[in-house]
Tab-separated table of C-alpha atoms in Angstrom:
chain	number	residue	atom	x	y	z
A	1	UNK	CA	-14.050	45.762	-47.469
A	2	UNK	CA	-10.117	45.430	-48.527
A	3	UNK	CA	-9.160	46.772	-44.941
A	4	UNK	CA	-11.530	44.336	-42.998
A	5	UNK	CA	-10.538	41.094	-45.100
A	6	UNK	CA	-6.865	42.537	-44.183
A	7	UNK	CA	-7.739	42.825	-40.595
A	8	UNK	CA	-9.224	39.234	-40.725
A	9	UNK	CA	-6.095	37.700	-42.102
A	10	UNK	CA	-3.496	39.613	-40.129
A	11	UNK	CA	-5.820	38.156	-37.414
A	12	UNK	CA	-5.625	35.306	-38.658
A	13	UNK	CA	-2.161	34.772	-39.023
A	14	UNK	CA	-1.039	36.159	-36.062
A	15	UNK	CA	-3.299	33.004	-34.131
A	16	UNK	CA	-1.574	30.578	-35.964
A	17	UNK	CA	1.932	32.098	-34.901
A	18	UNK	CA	0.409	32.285	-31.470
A	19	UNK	CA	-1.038	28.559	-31.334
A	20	UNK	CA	2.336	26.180	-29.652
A	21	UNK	CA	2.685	23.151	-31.873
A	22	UNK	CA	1.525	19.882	-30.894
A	23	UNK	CA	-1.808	18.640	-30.139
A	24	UNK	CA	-4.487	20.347	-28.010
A	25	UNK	CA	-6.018	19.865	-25.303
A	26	UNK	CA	-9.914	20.249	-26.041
A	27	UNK	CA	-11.396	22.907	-23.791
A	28	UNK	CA	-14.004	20.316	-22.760
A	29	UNK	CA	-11.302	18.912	-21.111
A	30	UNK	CA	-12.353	21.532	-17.933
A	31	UNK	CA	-14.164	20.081	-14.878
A	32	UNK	CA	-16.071	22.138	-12.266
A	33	UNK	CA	-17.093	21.926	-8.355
A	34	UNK	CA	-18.516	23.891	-5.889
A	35	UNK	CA	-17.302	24.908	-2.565
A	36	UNK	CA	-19.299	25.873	0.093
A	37	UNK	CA	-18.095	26.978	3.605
A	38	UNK	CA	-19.350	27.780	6.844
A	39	UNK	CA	-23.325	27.956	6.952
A	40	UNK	CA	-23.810	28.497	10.711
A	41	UNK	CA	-27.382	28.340	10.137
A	42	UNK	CA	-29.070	30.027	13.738
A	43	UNK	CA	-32.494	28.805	13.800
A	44	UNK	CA	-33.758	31.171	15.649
A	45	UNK	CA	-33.499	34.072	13.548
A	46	UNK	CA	-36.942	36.257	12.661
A	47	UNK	CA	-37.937	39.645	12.926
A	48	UNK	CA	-39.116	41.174	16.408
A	49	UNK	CA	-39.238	44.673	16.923
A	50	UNK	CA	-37.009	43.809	19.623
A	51	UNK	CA	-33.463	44.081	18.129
A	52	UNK	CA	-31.831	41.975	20.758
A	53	UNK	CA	-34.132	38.944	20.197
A	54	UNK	CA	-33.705	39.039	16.099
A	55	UNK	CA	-31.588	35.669	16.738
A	56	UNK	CA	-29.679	34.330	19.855
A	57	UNK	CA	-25.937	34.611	17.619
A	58	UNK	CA	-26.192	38.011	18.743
A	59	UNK	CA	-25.620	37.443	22.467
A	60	UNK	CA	-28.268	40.029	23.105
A	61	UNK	CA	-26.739	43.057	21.181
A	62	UNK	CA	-28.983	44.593	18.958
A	63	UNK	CA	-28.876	43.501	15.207
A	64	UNK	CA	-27.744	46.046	13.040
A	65	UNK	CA	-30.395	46.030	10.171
A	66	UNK	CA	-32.331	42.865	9.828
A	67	UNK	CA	-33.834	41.210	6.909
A	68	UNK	CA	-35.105	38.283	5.074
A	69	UNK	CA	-31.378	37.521	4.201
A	70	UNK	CA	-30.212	37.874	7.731
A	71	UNK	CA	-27.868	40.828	9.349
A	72	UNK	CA	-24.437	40.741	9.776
A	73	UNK	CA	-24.729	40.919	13.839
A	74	UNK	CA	-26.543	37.246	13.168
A	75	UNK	CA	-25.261	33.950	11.613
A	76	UNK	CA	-27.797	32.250	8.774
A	77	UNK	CA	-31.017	32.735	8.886
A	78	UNK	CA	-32.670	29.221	6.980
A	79	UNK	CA	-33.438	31.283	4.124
A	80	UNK	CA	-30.326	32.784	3.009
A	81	UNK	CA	-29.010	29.314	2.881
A	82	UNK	CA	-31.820	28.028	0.652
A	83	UNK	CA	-30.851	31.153	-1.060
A	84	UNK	CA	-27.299	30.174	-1.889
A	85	UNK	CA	-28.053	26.533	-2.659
A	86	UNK	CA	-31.203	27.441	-5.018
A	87	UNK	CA	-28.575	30.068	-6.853
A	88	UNK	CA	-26.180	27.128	-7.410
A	89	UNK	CA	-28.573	24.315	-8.519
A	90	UNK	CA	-30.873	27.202	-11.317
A	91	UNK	CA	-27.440	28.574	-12.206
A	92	UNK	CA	-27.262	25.103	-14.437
A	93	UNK	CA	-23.515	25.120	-14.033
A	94	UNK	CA	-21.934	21.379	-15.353
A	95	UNK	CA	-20.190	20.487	-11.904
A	96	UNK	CA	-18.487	16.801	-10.988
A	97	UNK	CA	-18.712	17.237	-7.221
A	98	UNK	CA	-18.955	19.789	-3.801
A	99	UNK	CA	-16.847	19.786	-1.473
A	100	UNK	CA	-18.428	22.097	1.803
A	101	UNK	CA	-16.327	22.259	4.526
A	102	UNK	CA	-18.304	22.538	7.893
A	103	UNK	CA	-19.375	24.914	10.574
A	104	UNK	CA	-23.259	23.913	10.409
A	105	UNK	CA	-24.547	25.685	13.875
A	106	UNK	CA	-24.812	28.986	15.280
A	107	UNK	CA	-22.056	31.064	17.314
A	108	UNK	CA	-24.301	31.141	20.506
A	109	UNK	CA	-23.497	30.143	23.963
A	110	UNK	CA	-22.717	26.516	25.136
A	111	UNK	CA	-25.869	26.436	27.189
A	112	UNK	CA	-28.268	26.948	24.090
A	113	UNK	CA	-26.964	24.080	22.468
A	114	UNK	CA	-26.536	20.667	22.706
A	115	UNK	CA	-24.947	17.389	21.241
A	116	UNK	CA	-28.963	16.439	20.584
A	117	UNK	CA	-29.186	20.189	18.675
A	118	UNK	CA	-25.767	20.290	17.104
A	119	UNK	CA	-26.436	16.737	15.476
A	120	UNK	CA	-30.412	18.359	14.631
A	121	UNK	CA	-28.643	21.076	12.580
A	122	UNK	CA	-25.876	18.945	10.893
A	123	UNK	CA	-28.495	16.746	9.634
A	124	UNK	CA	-31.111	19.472	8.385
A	125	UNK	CA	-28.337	21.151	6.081
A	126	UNK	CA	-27.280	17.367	4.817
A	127	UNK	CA	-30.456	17.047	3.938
A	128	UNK	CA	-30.840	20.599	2.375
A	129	UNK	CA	-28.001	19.693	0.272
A	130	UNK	CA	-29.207	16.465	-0.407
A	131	UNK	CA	-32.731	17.405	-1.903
A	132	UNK	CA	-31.232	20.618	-4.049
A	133	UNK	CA	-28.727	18.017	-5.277
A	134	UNK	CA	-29.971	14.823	-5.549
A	135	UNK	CA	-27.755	13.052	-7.681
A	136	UNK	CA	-23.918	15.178	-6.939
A	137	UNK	CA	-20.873	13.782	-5.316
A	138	UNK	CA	-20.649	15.457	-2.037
A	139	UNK	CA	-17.267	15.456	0.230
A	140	UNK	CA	-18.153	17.083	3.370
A	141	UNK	CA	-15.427	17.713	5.868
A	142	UNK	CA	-16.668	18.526	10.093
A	143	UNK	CA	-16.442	21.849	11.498
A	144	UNK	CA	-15.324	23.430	15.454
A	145	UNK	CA	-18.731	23.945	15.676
A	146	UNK	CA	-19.796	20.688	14.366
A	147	UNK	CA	-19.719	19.575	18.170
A	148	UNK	CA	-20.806	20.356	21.707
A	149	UNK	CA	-19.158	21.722	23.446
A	150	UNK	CA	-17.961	23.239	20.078
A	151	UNK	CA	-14.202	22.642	19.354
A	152	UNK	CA	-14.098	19.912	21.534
A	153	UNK	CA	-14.170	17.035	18.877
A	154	UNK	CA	-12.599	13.560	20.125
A	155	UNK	CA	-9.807	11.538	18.912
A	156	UNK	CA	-11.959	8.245	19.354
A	157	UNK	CA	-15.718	7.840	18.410
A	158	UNK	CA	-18.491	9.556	19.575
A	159	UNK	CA	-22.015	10.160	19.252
A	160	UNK	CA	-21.589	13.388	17.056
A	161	UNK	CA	-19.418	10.958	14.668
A	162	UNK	CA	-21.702	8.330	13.824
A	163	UNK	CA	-24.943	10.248	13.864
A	164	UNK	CA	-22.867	12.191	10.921
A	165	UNK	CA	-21.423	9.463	9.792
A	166	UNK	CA	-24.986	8.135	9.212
A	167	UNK	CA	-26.180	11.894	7.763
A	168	UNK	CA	-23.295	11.337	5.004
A	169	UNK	CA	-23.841	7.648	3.866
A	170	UNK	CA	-25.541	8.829	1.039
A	171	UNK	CA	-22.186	10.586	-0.226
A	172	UNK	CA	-19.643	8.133	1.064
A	173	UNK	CA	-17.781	4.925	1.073
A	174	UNK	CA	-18.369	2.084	3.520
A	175	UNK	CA	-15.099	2.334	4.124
A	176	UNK	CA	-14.620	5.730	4.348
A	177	UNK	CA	-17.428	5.915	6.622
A	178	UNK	CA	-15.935	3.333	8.836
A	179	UNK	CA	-12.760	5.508	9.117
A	180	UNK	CA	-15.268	8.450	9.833
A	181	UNK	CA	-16.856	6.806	12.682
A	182	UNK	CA	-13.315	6.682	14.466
A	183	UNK	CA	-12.081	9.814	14.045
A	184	UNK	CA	-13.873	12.447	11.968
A	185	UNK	CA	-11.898	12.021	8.834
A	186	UNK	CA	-11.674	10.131	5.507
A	187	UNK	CA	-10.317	9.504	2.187
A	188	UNK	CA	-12.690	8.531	-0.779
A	189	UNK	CA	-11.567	8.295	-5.129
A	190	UNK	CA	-13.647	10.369	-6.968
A	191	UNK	CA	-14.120	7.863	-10.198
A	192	UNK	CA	-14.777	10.062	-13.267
A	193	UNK	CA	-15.844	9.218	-16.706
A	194	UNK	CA	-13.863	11.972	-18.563
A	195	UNK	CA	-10.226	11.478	-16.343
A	196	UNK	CA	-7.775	8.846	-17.271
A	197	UNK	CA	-6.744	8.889	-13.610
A	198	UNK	CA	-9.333	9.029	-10.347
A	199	UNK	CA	-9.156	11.818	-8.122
A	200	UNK	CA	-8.498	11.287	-4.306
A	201	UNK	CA	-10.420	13.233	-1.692
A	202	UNK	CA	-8.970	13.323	1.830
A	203	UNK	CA	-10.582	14.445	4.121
A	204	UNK	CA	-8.960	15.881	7.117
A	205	UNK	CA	-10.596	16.375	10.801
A	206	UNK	CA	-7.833	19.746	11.630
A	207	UNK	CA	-10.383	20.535	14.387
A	208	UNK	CA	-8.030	18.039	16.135
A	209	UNK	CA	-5.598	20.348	16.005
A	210	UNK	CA	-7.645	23.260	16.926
A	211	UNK	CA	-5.846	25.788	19.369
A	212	UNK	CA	-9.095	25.338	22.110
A	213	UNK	CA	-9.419	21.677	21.972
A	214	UNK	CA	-8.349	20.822	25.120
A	215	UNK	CA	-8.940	17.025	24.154
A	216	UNK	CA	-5.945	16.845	22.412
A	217	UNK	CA	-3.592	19.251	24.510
A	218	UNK	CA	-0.354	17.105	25.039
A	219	UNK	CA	-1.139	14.280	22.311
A	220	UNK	CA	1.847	13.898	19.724
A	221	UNK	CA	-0.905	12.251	17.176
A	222	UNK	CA	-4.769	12.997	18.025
A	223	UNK	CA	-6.554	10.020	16.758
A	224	UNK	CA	-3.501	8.924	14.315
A	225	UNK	CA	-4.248	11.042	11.694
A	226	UNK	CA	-0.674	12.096	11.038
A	227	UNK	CA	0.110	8.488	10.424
A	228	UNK	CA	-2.711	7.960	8.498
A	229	UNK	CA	-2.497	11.114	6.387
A	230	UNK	CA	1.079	9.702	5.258
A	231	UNK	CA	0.189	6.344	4.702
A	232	UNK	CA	-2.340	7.413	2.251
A	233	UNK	CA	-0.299	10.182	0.700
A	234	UNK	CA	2.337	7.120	0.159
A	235	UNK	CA	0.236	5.068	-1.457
A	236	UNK	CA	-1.006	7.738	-3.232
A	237	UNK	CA	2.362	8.390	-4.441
A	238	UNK	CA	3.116	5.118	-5.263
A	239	UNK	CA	-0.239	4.659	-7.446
A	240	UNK	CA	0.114	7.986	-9.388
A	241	UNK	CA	-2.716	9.596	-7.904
A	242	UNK	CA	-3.986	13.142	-7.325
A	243	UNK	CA	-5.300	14.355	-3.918
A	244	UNK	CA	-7.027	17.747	-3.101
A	245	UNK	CA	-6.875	17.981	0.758
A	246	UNK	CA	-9.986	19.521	2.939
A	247	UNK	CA	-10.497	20.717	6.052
A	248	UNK	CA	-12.209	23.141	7.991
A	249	UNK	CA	-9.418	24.725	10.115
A	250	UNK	CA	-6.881	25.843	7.539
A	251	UNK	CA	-3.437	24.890	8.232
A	252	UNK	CA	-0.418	28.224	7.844
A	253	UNK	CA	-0.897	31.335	9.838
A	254	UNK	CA	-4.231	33.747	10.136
A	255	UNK	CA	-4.207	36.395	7.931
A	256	UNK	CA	-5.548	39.152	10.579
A	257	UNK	CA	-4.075	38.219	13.569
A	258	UNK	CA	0.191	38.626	13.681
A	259	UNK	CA	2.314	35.503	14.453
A	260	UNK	CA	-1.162	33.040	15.176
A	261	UNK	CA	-1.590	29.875	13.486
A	262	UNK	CA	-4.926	28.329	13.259
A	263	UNK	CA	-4.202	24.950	14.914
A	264	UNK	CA	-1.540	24.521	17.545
A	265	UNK	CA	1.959	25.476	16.250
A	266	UNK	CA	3.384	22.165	16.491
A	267	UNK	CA	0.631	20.430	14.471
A	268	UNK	CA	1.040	23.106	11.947
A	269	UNK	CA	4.908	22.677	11.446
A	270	UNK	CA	3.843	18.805	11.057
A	271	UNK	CA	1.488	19.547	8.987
A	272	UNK	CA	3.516	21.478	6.640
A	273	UNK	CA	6.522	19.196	6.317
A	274	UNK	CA	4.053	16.261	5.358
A	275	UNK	CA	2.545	18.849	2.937
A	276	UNK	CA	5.877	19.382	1.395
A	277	UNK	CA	6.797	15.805	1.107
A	278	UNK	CA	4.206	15.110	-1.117
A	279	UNK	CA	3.253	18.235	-2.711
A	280	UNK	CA	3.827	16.799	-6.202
A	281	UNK	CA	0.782	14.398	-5.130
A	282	UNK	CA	-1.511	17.120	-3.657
A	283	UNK	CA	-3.203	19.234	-6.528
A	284	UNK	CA	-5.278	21.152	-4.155
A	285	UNK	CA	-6.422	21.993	-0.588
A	286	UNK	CA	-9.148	23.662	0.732
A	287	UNK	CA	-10.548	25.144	3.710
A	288	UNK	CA	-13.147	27.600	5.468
A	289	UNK	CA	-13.348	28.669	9.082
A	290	UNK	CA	-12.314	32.697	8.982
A	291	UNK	CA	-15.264	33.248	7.322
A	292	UNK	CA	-13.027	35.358	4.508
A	293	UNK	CA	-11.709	34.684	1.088
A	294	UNK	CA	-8.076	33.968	1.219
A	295	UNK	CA	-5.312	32.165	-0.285
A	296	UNK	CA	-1.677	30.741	0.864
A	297	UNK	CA	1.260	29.448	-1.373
A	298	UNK	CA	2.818	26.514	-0.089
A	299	UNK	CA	7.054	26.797	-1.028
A	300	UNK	CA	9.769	24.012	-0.109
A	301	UNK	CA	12.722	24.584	1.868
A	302	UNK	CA	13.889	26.806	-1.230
A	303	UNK	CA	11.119	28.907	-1.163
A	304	UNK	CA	10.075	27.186	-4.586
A	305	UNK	CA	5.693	26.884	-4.897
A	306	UNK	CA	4.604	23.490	-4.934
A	307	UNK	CA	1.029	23.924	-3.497
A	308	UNK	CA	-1.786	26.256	-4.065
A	309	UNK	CA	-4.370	26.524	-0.988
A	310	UNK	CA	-7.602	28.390	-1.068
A	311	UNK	CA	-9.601	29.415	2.237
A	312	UNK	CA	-13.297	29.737	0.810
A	313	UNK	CA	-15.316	32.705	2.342
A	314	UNK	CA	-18.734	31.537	4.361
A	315	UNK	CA	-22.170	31.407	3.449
A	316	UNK	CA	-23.186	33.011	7.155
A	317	UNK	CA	-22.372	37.027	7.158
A	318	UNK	CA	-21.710	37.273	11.283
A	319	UNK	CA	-19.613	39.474	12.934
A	320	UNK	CA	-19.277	40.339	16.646
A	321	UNK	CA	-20.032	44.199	17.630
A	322	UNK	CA	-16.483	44.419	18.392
A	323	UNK	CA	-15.383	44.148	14.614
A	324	UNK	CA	-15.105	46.294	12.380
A	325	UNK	CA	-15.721	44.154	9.479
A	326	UNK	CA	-17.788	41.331	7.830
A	327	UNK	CA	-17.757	39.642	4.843
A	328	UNK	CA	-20.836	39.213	2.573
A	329	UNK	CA	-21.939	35.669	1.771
A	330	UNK	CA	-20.127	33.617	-0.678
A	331	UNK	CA	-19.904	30.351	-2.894
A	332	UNK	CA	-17.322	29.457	-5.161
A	333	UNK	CA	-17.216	27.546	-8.334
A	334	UNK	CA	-13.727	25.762	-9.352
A	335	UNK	CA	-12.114	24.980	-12.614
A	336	UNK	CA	-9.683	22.377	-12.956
A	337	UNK	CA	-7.952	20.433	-15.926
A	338	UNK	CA	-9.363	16.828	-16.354
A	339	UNK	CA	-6.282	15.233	-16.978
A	340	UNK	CA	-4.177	16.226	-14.075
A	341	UNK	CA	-6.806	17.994	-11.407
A	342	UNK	CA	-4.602	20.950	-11.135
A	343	UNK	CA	-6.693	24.384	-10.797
A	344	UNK	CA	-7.307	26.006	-13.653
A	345	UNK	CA	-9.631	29.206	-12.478
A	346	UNK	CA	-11.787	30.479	-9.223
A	347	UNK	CA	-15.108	31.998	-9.988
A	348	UNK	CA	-16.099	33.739	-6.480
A	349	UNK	CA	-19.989	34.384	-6.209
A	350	UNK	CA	-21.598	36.803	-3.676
A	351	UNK	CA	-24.782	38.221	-2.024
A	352	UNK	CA	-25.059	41.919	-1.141
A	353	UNK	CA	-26.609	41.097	1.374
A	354	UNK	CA	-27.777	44.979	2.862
A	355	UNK	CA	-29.399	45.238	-1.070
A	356	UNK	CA	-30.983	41.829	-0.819
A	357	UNK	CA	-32.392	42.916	2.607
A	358	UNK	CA	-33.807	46.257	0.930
A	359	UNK	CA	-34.833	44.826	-2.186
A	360	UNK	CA	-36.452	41.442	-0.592
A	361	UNK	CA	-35.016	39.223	-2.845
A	362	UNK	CA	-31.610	37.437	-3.050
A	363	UNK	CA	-29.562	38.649	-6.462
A	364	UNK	CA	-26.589	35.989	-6.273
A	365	UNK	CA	-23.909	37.417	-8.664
A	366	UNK	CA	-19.938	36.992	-9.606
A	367	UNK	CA	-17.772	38.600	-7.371
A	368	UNK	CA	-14.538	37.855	-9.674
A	369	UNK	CA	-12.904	35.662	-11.552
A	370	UNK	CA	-9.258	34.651	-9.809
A	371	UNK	CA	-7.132	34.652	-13.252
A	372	UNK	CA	-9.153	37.641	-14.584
A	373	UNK	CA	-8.878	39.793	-11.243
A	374	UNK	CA	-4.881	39.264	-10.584
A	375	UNK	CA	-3.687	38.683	-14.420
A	376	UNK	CA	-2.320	35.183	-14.265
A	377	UNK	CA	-3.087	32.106	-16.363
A	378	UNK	CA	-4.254	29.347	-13.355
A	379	UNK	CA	-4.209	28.583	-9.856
A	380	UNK	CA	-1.058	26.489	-10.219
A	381	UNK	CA	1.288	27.505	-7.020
A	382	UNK	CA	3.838	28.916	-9.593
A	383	UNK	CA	0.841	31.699	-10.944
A	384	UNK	CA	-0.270	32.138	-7.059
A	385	UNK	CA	2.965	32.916	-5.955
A	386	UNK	CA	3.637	35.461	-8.991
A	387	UNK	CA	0.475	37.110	-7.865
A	388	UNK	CA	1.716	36.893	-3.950
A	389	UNK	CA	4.766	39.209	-5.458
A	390	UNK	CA	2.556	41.450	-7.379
A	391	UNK	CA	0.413	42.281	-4.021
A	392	UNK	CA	3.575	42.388	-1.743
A	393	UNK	CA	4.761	45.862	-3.588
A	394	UNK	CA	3.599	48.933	-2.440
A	395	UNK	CA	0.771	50.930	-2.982
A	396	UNK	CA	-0.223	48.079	-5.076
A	397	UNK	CA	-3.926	48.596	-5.892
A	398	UNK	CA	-3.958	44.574	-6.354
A	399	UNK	CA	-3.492	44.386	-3.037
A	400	UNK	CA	-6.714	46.956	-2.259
A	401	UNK	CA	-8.839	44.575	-4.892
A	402	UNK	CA	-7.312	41.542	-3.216
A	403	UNK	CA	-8.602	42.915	0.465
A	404	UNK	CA	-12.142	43.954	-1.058
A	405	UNK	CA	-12.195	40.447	-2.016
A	406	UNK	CA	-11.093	39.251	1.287
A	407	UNK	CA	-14.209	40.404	3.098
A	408	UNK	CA	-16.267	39.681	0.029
A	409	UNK	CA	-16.993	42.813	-0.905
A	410	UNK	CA	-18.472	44.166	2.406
A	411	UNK	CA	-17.273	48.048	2.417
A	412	UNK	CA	-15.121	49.315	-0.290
A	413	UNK	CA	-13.484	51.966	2.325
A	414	UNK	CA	-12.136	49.802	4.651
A	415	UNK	CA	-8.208	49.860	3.846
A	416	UNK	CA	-5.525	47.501	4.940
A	417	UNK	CA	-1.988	49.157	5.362
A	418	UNK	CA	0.842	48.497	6.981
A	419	UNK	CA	0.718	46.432	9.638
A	420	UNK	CA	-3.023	44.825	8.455
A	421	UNK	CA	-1.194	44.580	5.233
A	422	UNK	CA	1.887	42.798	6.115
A	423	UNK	CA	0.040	39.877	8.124
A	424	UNK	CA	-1.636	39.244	4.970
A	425	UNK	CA	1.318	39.428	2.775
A	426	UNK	CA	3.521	36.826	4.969
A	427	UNK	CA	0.569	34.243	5.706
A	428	UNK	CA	-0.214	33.979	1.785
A	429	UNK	CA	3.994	32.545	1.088
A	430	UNK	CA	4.824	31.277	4.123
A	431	UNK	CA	3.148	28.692	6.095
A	432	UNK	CA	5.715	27.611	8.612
A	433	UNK	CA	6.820	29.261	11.220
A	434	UNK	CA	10.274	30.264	10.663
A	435	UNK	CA	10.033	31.939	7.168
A	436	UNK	CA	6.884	33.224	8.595
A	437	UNK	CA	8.884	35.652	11.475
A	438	UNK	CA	11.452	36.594	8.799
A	439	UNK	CA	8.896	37.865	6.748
A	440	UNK	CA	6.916	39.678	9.657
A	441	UNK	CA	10.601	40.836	10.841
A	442	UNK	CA	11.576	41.926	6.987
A	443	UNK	CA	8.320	43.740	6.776
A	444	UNK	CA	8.656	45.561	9.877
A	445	UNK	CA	12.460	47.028	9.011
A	446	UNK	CA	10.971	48.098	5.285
A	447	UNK	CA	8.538	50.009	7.589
């Protein structure tokens, strides 16, 4: 009894040492949203016999193992969607908002689609979202694929724009939909009861910027969004407001492929200098399109983090024969701090898909939590970039968890060394592309 009461007290004590002086911040003071990312949903999925014809994302190669939940040689069948989105609405988590950004149809060829099929899809999975979630903020960004012919999208209106545009009405401004209309982007406040300051959602069309949109070869500003992007981060500045950027095409360089950006190299260099400028307004950004679970430090001209990024993994688990890897399907849950919207955690959610397949039935569960999984205490680009250093050493079995993570948990035994390894490790710190070949160059003398 003596010992525990001890225990207790040394306990105790040692909490009260621990706790900084000064008031605290009540944990209530946490918000929450979803991300979701790249549903591809392929309509015309179903089991045959015939493993070519499971679903036309295959381009005729045989699925691999096909079930209820889909195969990874196909993109979404209808049901593994409704899967995800039933997991998040009964999982009764308190959320402000979701941000899901793009990539609604399949990966099939150009002649099985159409701007009459591509606006069909867009506006069945608006609506799916709408009826799980009736009454929740929802800041949608467009996808490549969110067009025919797919990453063709226009600088000026378009059909594909204001049938969207009238798919999203329920979740946005008049004016942002206006600005929508013209160019495929938009910036909206997020007004919230518990913040003493609203949030700012922009919205960013980076399919603009695409590498294969040949609409916008040559042009110094597709559809002004440069100028527009800095007017608003001005004003932004100038009011005191936060911003979490989203997008579908993430800006820095891919993470599998060796001195490749995602958009065109001079957009990205833009892109990042405007990112640096205001990086004490931008508390966030947020993308999709590799289909994997990744995340990039933004640092200044000193190399100093200002801005944590985070490339959600997608919902659909396709891969083409040629690959060796997949990723499972994923949603993610953020935490952030209701007083200044910076991050605060990442809790990544997954479905095995080959044991949802066997078992019939879709067992959504966490994958990891960010600050648990690398040891650090938020997403705050200082923490991310301590983390970035903790999976650059070698042999570091961070790194392994890190890549497990990157393809969502889709084969344990798949390794990334060397070279695999070093793409990764210089397109999480550096963005643009001259710190970007000294780190590729730095990494391949080490070697």
């Amino acid at each position: 009894m003596e010992l525990r009461l001890a225990l207790g007290l040394a306990l105790l004590c040692s909490a009260l040492q621990a706790a900084p002086a000064g008031p605290q911040r009540p944990r209530s003071a946490v918000g929450q949203f979803w991300h979701v990312s790249d549903l591809h949903l392929d309509p015309t999925y179903h089991i045959t016999p015939d493993r070519t014809k499971v679903c036309s994302s295959s381009k005729g190669v045989n699925a691999s193992n096909p079930g209820p939940f889909g195969d990874f040689l196909c993109d979404s069948p209808y049901q593994l969607i409704l899967s995800a989105f039933a997991f998040m609405n009964d999982s009764k988590e308190q959320v402000s908002f979701m941000i899901w950004t793009g990539d609604s149809p399949p990966h099939v060829p150009i002649n099985e689609l159409s701007t009459k099929l591509v606006i069909s899809i867009i506006g069945n999975l608006s609506s799916t979202i709408h009826n799980f979630f009736p009454d929740l903020q929802v800041f949608p960004a467009l996808g490549n694929h969110d067009y025919w012919p797919q990453d063709q999208l226009p600088v000026t209106t378009s059909e594909v724009y204001n049938a969207v545009a009238d798919f999203w009405k329920p979740w946005l401004s008049d004016e942002a939909i206006s600005t929508f209309r013209r160019g495929g982007f938009y910036t909206q406040l997020f007004e919230s009861s518990n913040s003493h300051q609203p949030l700012r959602i922009i919205s960013l069309n980076t399919n603009l910027y695409y590498s294969p949109n040949k609409v916008t070869v040559n042009i110094t500003d597709p559809a002004n969004q440069f100028a527009w992007l800095e007017d608003i981060l001005e004003t932004s500045s100038q009011k005191q407001e936060k911003v979490y950027i989203i997008g579908h095409v993430p800006v820095g360089y891919l993470p599998y492929a060796r001195n490749t950006t995602a958009i065109r190299e001079y957009y990205n260099e833009r892109l990042v200098k405007i990112f640096r400028k205001y990086s004490s307004v931008i508390a966030g950004q947020f993308f999709g399109h590799t289909h994997r679970d990744s995340i990039m430090v933004l640092l200044d001209e000193e190399e100093k983090p200002v801005n944590s990024l985070f490339v959600a993994p997608a919902v659909t688990p396709v891969k083409s024969v040629l690959q060796t890897e997949s990723n499972n399907p994923g949603v993610r849950l953020y935490q952030y701090d209701l007083f200044d919207y910076s991050l605060l955690d990442l809790w990544q959610f997954y479905l095995d898909l080959r044991d949802a397949n066997k078992k019939n039935e879709s067992n959504w569960k966490l994958e990891y939590i960010l600050t648990k999984t690398y040891g650090i205490k938020d997403l705050k680009p200082e923490s991310l970039y301590d983390m970035a250093k903790q999976l650059s050493m070698p042999h570091s079995t961070l790194f392994e968890q890190y890549y497990s993570n990157y393809i969502v948990s889709y084969d344990k035994t798949i390794l990334c060394e060397e070279g695999c390894k070093t793409c990764q490790i210089c397109a999480i710190q550096y963005l643009d592309s001259s710190s970007y070949t000294d780190c590729i160059n730095r990494e391949a003398m080490w070697r």
